[in-house]
Short mmCIF file of C-alpha atoms and ligand atoms in Angstrom, two decimals:
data_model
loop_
_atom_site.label_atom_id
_atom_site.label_comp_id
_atom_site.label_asym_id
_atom_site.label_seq_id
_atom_site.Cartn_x
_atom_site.Cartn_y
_atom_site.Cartn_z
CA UNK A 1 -48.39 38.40 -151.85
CA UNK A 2 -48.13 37.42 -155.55
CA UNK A 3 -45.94 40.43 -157.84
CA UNK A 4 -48.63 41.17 -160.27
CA UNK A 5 -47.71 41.88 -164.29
CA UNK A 6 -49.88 42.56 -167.71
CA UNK A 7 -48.49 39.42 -169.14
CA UNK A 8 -45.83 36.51 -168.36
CA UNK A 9 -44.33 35.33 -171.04
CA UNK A 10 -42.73 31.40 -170.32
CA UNK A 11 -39.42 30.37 -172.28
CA UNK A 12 -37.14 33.40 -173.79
CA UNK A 13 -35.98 31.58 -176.85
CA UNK A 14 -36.38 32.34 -180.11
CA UNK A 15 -40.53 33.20 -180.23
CA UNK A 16 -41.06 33.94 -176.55
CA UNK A 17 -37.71 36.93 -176.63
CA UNK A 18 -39.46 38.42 -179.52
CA UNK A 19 -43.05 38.43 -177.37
CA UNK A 20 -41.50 39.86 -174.85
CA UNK A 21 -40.44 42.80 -176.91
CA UNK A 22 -43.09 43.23 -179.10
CA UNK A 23 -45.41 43.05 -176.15
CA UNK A 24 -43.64 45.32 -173.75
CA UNK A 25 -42.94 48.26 -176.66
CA UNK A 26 -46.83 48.28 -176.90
CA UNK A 27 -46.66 49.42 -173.08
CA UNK A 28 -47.47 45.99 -171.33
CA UNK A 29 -45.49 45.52 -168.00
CA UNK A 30 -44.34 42.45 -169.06
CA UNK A 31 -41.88 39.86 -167.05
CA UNK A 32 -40.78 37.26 -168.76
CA UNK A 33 -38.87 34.00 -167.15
CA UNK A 34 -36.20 31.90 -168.73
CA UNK A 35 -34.76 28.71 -167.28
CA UNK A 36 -31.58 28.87 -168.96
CA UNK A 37 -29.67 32.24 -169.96
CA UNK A 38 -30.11 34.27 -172.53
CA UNK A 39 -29.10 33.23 -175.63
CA UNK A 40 -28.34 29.67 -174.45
CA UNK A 41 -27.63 26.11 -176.54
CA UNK A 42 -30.03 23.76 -174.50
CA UNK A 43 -33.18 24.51 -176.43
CA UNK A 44 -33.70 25.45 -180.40
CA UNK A 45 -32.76 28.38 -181.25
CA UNK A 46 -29.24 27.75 -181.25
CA UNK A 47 -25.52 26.64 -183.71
CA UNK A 48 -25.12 30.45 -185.34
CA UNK A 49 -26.80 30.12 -188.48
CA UNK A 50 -30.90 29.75 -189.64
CA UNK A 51 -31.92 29.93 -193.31
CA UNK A 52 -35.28 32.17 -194.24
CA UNK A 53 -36.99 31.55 -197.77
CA UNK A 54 -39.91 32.84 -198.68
CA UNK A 55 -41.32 30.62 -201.44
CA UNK A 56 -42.65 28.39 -198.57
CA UNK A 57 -43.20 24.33 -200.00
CA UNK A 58 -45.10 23.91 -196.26
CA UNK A 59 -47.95 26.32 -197.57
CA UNK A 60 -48.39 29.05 -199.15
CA UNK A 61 -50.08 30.50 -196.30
CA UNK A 62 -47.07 31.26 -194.91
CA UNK A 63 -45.39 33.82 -197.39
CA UNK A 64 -47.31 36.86 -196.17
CA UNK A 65 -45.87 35.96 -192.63
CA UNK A 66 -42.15 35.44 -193.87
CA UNK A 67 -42.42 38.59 -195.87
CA UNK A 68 -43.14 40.54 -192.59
CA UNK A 69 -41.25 38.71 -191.21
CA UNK A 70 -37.73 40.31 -193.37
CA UNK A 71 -39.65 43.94 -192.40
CA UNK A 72 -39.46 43.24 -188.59
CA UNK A 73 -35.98 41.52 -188.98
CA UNK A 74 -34.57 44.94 -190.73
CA UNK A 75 -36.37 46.70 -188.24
CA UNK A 76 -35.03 45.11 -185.65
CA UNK A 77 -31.22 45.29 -186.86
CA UNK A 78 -31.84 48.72 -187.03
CA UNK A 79 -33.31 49.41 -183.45
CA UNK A 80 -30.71 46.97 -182.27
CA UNK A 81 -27.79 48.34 -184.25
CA UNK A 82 -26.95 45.05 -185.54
CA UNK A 83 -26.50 42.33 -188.32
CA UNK A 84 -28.54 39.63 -187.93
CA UNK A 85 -29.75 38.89 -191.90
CA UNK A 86 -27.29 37.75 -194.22
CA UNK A 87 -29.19 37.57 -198.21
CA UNK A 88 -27.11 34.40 -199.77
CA UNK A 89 -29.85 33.10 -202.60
CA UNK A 90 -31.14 29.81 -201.87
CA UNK A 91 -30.90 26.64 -204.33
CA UNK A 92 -34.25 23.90 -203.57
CA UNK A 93 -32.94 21.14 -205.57
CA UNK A 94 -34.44 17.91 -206.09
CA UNK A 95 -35.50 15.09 -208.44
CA UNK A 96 -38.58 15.44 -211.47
CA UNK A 97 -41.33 14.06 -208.51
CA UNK A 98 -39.89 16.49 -205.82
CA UNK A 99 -42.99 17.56 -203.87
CA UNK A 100 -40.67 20.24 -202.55
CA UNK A 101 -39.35 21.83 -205.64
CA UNK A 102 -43.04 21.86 -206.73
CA UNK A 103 -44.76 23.10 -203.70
CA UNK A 104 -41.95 26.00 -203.41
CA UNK A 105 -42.74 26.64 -207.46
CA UNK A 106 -46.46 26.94 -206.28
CA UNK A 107 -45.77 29.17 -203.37
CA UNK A 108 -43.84 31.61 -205.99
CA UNK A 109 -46.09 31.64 -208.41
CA UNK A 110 -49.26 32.05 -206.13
CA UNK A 111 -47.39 34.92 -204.68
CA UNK A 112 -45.46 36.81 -207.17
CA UNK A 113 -42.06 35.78 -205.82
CA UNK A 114 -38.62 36.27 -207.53
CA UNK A 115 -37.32 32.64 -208.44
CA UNK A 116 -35.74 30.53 -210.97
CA UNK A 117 -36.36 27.11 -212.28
CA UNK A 118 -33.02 25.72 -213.63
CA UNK A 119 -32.41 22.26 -214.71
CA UNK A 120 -29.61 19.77 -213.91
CA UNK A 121 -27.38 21.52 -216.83
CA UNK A 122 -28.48 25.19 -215.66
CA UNK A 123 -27.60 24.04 -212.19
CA UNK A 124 -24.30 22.96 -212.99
CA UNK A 125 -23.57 25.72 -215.22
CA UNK A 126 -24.42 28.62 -212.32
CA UNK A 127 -23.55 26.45 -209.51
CA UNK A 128 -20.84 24.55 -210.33
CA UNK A 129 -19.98 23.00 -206.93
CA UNK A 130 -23.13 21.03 -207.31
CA UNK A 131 -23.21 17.54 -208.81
CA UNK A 132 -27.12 16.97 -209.79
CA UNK A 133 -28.28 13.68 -212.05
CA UNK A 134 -29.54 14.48 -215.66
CA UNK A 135 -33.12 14.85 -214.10
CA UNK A 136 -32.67 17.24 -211.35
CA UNK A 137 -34.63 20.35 -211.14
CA UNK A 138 -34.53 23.35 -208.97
CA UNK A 139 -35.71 26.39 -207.80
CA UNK A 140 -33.41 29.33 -206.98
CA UNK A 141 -34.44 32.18 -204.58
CA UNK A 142 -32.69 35.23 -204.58
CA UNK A 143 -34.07 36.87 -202.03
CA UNK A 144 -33.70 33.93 -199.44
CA UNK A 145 -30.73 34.18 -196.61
CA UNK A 146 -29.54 33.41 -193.61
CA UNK A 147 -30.34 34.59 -189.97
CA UNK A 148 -28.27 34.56 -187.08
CA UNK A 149 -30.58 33.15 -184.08
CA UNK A 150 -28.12 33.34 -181.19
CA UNK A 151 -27.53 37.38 -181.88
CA UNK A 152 -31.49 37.96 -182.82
CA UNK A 153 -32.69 36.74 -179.48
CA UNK A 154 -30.03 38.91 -177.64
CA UNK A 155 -31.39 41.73 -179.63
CA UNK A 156 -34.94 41.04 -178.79
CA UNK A 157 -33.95 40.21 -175.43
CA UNK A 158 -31.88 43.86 -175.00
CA UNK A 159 -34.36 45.82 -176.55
CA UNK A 160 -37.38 44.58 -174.38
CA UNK A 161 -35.32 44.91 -171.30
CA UNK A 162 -35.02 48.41 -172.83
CA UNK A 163 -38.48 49.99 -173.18
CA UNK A 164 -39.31 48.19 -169.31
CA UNK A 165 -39.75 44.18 -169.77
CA UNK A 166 -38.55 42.51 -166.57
CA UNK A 167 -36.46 39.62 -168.01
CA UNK A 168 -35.37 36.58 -165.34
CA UNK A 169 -32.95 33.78 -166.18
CA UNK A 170 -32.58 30.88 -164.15
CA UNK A 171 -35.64 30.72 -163.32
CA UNK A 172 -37.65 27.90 -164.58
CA UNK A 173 -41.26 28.06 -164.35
CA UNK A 174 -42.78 25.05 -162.15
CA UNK A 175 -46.23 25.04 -162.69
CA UNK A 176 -48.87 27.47 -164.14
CA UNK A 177 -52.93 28.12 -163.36
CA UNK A 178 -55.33 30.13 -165.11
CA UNK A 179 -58.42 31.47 -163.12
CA UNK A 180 -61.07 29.77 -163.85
CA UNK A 181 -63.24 33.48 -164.44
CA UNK A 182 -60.82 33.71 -167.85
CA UNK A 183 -59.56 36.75 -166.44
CA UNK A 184 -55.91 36.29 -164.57
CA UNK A 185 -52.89 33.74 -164.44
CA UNK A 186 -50.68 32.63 -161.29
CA UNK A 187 -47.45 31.13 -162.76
CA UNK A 188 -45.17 29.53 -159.88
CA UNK A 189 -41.08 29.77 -159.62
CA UNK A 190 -38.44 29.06 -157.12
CA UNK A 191 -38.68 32.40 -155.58
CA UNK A 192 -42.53 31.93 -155.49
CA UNK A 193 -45.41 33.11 -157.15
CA UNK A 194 -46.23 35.26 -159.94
CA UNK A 195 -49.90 36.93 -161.04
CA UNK A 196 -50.87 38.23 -164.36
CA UNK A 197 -53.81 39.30 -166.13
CA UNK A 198 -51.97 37.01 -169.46
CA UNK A 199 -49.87 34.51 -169.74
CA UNK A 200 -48.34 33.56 -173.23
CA UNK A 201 -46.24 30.21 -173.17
CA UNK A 202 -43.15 29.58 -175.50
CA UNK A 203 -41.75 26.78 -174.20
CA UNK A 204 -39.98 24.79 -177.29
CA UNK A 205 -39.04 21.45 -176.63
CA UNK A 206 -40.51 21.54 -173.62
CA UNK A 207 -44.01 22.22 -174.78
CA UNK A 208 -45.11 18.59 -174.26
CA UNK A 209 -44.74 19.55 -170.38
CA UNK A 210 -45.38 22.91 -170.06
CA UNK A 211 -48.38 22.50 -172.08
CA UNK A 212 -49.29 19.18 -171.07
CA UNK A 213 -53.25 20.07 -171.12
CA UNK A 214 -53.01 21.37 -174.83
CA UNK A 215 -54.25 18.38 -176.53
CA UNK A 216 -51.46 19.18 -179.48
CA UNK A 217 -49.71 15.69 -179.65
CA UNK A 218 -45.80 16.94 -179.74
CA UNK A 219 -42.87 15.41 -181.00
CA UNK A 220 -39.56 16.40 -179.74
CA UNK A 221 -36.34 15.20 -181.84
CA UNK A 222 -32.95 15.70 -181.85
CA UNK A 223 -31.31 17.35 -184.89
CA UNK A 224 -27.38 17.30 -184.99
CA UNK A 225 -25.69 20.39 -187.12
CA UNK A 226 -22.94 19.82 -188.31
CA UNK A 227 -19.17 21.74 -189.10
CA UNK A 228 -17.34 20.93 -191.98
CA UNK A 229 -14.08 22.41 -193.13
CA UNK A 230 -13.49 21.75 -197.04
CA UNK A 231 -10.25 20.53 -198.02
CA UNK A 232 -9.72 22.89 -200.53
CA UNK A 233 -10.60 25.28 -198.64
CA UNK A 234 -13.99 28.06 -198.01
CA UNK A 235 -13.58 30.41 -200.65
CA UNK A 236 -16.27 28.73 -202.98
CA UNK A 237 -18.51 28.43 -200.14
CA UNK A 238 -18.10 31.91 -198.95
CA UNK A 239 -21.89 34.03 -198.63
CA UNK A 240 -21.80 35.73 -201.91
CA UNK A 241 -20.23 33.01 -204.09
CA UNK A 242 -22.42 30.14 -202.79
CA UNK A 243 -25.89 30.05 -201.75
CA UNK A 244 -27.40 27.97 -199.58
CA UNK A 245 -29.18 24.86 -200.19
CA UNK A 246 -31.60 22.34 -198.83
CA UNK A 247 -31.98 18.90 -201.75
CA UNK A 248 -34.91 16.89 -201.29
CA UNK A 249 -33.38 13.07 -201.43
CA UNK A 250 -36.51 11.80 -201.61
CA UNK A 251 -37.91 8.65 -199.42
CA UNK A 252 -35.31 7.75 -196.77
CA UNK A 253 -32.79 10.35 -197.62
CA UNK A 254 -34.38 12.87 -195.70
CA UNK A 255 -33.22 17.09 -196.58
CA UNK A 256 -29.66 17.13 -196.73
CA UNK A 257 -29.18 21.33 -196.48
CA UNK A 258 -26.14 23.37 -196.60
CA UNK A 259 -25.04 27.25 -195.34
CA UNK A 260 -22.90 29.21 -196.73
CA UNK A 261 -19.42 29.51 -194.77
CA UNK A 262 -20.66 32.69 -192.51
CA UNK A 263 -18.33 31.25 -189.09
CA UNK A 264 -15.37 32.97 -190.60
CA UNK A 265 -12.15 31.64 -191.58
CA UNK A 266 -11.88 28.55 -188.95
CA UNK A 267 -15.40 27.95 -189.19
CA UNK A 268 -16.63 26.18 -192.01
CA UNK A 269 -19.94 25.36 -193.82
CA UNK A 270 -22.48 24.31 -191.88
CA UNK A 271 -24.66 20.77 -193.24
CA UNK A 272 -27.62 19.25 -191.46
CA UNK A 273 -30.74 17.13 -192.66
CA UNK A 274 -34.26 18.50 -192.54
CA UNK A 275 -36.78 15.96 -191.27
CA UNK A 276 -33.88 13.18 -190.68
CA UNK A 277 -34.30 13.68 -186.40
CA UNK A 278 -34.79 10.81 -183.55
CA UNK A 279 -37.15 10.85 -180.76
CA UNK A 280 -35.71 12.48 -177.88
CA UNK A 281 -36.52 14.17 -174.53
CA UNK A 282 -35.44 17.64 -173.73
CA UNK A 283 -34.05 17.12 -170.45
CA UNK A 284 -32.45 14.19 -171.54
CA UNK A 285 -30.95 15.43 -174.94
CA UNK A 286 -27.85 13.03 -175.95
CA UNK A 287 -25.44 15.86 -176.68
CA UNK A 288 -22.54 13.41 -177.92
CA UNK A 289 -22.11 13.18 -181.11
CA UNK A 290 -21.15 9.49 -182.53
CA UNK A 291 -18.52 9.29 -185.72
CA UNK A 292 -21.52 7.04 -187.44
CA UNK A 293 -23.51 10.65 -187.79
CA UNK A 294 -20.96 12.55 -188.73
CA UNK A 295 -20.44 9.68 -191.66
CA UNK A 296 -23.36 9.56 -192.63
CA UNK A 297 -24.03 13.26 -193.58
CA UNK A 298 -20.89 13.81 -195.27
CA UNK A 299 -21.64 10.89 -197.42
CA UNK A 300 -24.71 12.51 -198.39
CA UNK A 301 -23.24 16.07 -198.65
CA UNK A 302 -20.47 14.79 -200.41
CA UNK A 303 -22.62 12.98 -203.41
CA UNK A 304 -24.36 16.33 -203.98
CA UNK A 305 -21.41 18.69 -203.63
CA UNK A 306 -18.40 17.27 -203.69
CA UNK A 307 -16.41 20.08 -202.81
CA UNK A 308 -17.50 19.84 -199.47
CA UNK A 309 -15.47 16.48 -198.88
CA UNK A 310 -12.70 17.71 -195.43
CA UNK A 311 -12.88 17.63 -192.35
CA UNK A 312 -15.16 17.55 -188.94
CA UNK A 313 -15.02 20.48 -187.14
CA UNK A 314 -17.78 20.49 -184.70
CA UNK A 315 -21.07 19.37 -183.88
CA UNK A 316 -24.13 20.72 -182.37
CA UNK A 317 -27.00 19.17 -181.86
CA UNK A 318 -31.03 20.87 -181.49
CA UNK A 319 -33.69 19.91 -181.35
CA UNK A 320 -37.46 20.35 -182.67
CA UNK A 321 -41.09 20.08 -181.96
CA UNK A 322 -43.27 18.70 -184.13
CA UNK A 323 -46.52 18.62 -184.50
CA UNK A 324 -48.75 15.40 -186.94
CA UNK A 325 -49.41 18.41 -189.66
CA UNK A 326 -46.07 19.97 -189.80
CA UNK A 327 -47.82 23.74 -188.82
CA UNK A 328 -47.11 25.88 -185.94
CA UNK A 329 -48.97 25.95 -182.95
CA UNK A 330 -49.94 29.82 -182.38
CA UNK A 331 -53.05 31.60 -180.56
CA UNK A 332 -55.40 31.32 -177.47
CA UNK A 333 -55.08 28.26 -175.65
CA UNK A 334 -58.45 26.47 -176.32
CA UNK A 335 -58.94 25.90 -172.77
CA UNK A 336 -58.11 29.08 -171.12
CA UNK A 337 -58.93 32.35 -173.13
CA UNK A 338 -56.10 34.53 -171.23
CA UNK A 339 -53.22 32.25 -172.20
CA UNK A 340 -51.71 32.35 -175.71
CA UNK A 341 -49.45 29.87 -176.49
CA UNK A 342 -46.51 29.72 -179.46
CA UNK A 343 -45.35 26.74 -179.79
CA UNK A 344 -44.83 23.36 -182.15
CA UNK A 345 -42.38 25.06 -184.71
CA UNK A 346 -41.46 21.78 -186.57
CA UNK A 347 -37.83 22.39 -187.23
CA UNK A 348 -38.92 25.71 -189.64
CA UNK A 349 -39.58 28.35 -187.06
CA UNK A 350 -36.96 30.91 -186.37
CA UNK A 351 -37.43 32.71 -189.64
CA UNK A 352 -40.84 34.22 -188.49
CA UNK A 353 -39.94 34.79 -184.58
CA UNK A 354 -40.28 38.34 -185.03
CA UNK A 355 -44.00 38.13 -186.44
CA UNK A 356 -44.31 35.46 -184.28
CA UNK A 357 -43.73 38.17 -181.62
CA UNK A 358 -46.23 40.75 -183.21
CA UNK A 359 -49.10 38.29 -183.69
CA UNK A 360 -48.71 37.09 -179.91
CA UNK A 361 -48.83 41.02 -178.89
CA UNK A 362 -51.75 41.12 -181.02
CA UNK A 363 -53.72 38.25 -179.14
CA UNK A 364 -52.80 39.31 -176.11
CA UNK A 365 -53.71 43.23 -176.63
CA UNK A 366 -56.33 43.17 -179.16
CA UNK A 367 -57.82 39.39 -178.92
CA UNK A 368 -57.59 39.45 -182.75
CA UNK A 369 -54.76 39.77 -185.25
CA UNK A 370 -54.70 40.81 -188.67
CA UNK A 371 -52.28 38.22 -189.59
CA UNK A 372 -53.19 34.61 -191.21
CA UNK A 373 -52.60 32.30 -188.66
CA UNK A 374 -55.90 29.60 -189.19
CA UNK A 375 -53.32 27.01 -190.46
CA UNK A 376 -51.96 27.66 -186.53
CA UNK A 377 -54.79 27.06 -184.50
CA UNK A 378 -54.21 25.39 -181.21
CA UNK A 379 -57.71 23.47 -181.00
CA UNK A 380 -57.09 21.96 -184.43
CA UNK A 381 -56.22 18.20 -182.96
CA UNK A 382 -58.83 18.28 -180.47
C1 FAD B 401 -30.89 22.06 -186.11
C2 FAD B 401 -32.00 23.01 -186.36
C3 FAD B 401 -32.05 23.73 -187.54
C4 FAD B 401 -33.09 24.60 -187.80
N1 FAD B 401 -33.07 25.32 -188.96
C5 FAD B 401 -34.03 26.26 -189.17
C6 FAD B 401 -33.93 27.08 -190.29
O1 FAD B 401 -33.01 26.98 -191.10
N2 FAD B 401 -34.88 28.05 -190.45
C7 FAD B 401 -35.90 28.21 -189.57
O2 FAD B 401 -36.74 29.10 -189.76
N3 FAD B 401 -36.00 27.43 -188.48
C8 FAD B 401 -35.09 26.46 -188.26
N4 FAD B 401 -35.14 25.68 -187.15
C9 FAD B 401 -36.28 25.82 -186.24
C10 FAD B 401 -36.16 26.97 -185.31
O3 FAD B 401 -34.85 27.12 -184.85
C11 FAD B 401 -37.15 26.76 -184.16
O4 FAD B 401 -38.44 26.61 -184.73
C12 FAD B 401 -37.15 27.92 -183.20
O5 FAD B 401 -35.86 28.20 -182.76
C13 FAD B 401 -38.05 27.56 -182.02
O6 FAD B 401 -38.06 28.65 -181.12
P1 FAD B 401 -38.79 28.45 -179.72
O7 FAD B 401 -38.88 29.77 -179.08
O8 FAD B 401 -40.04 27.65 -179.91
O9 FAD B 401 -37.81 27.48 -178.89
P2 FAD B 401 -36.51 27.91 -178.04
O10 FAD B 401 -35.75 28.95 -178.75
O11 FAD B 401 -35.83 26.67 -177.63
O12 FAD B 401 -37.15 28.63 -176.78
C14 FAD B 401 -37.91 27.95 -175.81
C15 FAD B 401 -37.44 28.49 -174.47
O13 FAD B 401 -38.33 28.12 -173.44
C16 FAD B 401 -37.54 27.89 -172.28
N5 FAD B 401 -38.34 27.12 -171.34
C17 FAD B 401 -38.91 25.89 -171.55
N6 FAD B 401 -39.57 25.50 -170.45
C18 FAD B 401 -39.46 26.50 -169.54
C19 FAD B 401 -39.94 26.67 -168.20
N7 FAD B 401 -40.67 25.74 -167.58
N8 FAD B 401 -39.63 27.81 -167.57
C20 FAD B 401 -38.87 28.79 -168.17
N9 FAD B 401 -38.39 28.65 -169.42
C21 FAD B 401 -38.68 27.54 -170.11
C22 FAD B 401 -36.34 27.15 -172.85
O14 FAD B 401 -35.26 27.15 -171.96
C23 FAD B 401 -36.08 27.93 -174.11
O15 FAD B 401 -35.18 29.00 -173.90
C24 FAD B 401 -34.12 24.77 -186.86
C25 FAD B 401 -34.08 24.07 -185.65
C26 FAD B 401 -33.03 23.21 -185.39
C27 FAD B 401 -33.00 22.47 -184.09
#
C-alpha cells in the first residue's frame, strides 16, 4: 500500500526546498524527496555566493518577481534566524551597443528603480579598480547584492521540516505517473511507491529526464566558478568597498562577472562568465577543472580589473538549464493538470527561489496565482 501525501515535491535544490516550505506552512502534508543531501554541490544551487539585481536586462517582467523576491528573502532570514542577503551595489558595464546595459536601463526606468548611468570616466572615478575603454557605459544598482544559496536552501529546508514537511535524501525518484482522471500522482523510489493528490517537479539539470514528456527542449551546461586570490591582497574587493559586477564583452566574450570577496580572509573573489557554458550531462558532469579555463578567465578578468591579477584558489563547477528563450519554465504541466513543474532556470534562477516557492504553493493550492508568470509557461514550445 502506497503512503499517501497532499503534494510530492521532486528535487530539494534551490526552487523545489523553497516549495516545500512554502507549500507545507500553508498546511499541505507535503514529502518531498532529494537524491543527494541537503544542501549538496552536484546540482545548481551551489559555490557560496549568487548575485540578485533587480533592473532585470532578460525582461522587465521579471522585476515585480525579484522585488518579492528581497521580501520573502528578509522574511526568511528572519524566520530562519539567519544571513543569507548581503546588499554590495552592482556595476552592468559594457560597450555603447550593449544590449545589456540598455535592456537593464529599460527595466529601471519602466519600473522606477534606483540606478545610475556612469560613463567610462564616472566609472573610473567611483570604481577605480575598473579599467573600461573611452566608450564604456554602465549602469550601477544600489540595491542589488549577493545571496548565499548553500545556507538559503538549508533554511528553507529546516523550516519546512519545521511546520511538518517530510523531507528524504538519498532517495532519488525513479519514475513518476499521473492518473489519467487529473486527480492523483504515484511517484516511485527505492523503498517503493509514493501517492499524492500533486506532484510539483524541480528537478534542475536533470529536467531533460525527469521531465522527459514536457516538450521544453533543455539545455544542460557546465559553468565553472572560479577562486581568485589578488596579489595585493582583498581589501579593495571586500563587500562594502567593491560591488559586484557582470561586463557584457560582447560577441564571443561571453559575461565575464565578479563577487565581492564574501569567503573571508582565505577565500577570495569569486569570477565566472555568464552564458560562456559547454554542453554537458548531469550525471556525467566533468568536475576537473583544466589550467586552459582557469587562463582563460583571468585573462578576461584581468583586462577589466586588473587588480584582480593572483592566484587560483579553487574551482567549482555548476551547471544550468536552459531553455531556446532564456525564460523559466514555471506552472501546470501541459499534459497533466495535477503536476506543476519549476524548472529551466537558465543560469539566472536562484534570486527568485523563494517566489518561486510561493507561486508553486499558489498553483498547487489555488490553481491560480497572482503573480506574472505568462513569460513562464510550460506549453509555450509546444
Ligand atoms: C555557476 C552558476 C552561477 C549562477 N549564478 C546565478 C546568479 O548569480 N544569480 C541567480 O539568480 N542565479 C544564478 N545561477 C542560477 C541558479 O543557481 C539556478 O537557476 C538555481 O540554482 C536552480 O535551482 P533548481 O532548484 O532548479 O536546481 P537545483 O538547485 O540543482 O535543484 C534540483 C534538485 O533536484 C534534485 N533531483 C533531480 N532529479 C531528481 C530525482 N529523480 N529524484 C530526486 N531528486 C532529484 C537534484 O539532486 C537537485 O538537488 C547560477 C548557476 C550556476 C551554475
Amino acid at each position: 500500500m502506497a503512503e499517501t501525501y497532499d503534494v510530492i515535491v521532486v528535487g530539494l535544490g534551490g526552487m523545489g526546498s523553497a516549495a516545500a516550505y512554502h507549500l507545507a506552512r500553508r498546511g499541505r502534508r507535503v514529502l518531498g524527496l532529494e537524491r543527494f543531501t541537503a544542501a549538496h554541490d552536484r546540482g545548481s544551487s551551489h559555490g557560496g555566493s549568487r548575485l540578485i539585481r533587480q533592473a532585470y536586462f532578460e525582461d522587465p517582467a521579471y522585476v515585480p518577481l525579484v522585488l518579492r523576491a528581497y521580501e520573502l528573502w528578509r522574511e526568511l532570514e528572519e524566520a530562519a534566524d539567519t544571513e543569507l542577503l548581503l546588499i554590495t551595489g552592482l556595476l552592468i558595464i559594457g560597450g555603447p551597443d550593449s544590449e545589456i546595459v540598455a535592456g537593464s536601463l529599460r527595466s529601471a526606468q519602466q519600473w522606477g528603480l534606483e540606478h545610475e548611468v556612469l560613463d567610462a570616466a564616472d566609472l573610473a572615478r567611483r570604481f577605480p579598480t575598473f579599467a573600461p575603454d573611452p566608450d564604456t557605459t554602465a549602469l550601477y544598482e544600489a540595491q542589488a547584492g549577493v545571496l548565499r544559496p548553500e545556507a538559503a536552501v538549508a533554511a528553507h529546508l529546516r523550516l519546512a521540516a519545521d511546520v511538518g514537511a517530510e523531507l528524504r535524501f538519498s532517495a532519488p525518484v525513479l519514475d513518476w505517473e499521473a492518473d489519467v482522471a487529473g486527480q492523483g500522482v504515484t511517484v516511485t523510489t527505492e523503498s517503493g511507491p509514493a501517492r499524492a493528490e500533486r506532484l510539483v517537479v524541480c528537478p534542475g539539470a536533470w529536467a531533460p529526464d525527469v521531465l522527459a514528456d514536457l516538450g521544453v527542449p533543455l539545455q544542460i551546461e557546465r559553468h565553472v566558478q572560479f577562486w581568485i586570490q589578488p596579489d595585493g591582497g582583498l581589501d579593495l574587493f571586500l563587500p562594502g568597498r567593491h560591488p559586484a559586477w557582470l561586463w557584457d564583452g560582447g560577441a564571443g566574450d561571453g559575461l565575464p562577472y565578479g563577487i565581492p570577496a564574501v569567503d573571508g580572509p582565505e577565500g577570495g573573489v569569486k569570477v565566472s562568465w555568464h552564458r560562456m557554458g559547454r554542453p554537458c550531462q548531469p550525471d556525467d558532469l566533468d568536475r576537473t577543472v583544466a589550467p586552459a579555463e582557469f587562463e582563460a578567465i583571468t585573462e578576461a578578468v584581468r583586462a577589466r580589473v586588473p587588480a584582480l591579477a593572483g592566484r587560483f584558489l579553487r574551482a567549482a563547477p555548476c551547471m544550468y538549464t536552459n531553455t531556446p528563450d532564456d525564460h523559466f519554465v514555471v506552472g501546470p504541466h501541459p499534459g497533466h493538470p495535477q503536476v506543476v513543474v519549476a524548472a529551466g532556470f537558465c543560469g539566472h534562477g536562484f534570486k527568485f527561489a523563494p517566489v518561486i516557492g510561493e507561486i508553486v504553493a499558489d498553483l498547487v493550492v489555488t490553481g491560480e496565482t497572482a503573480h506574472p508568470i505568462g513569460l513562464f509557461d510550460p506549453g509555450r514550445f509546444r
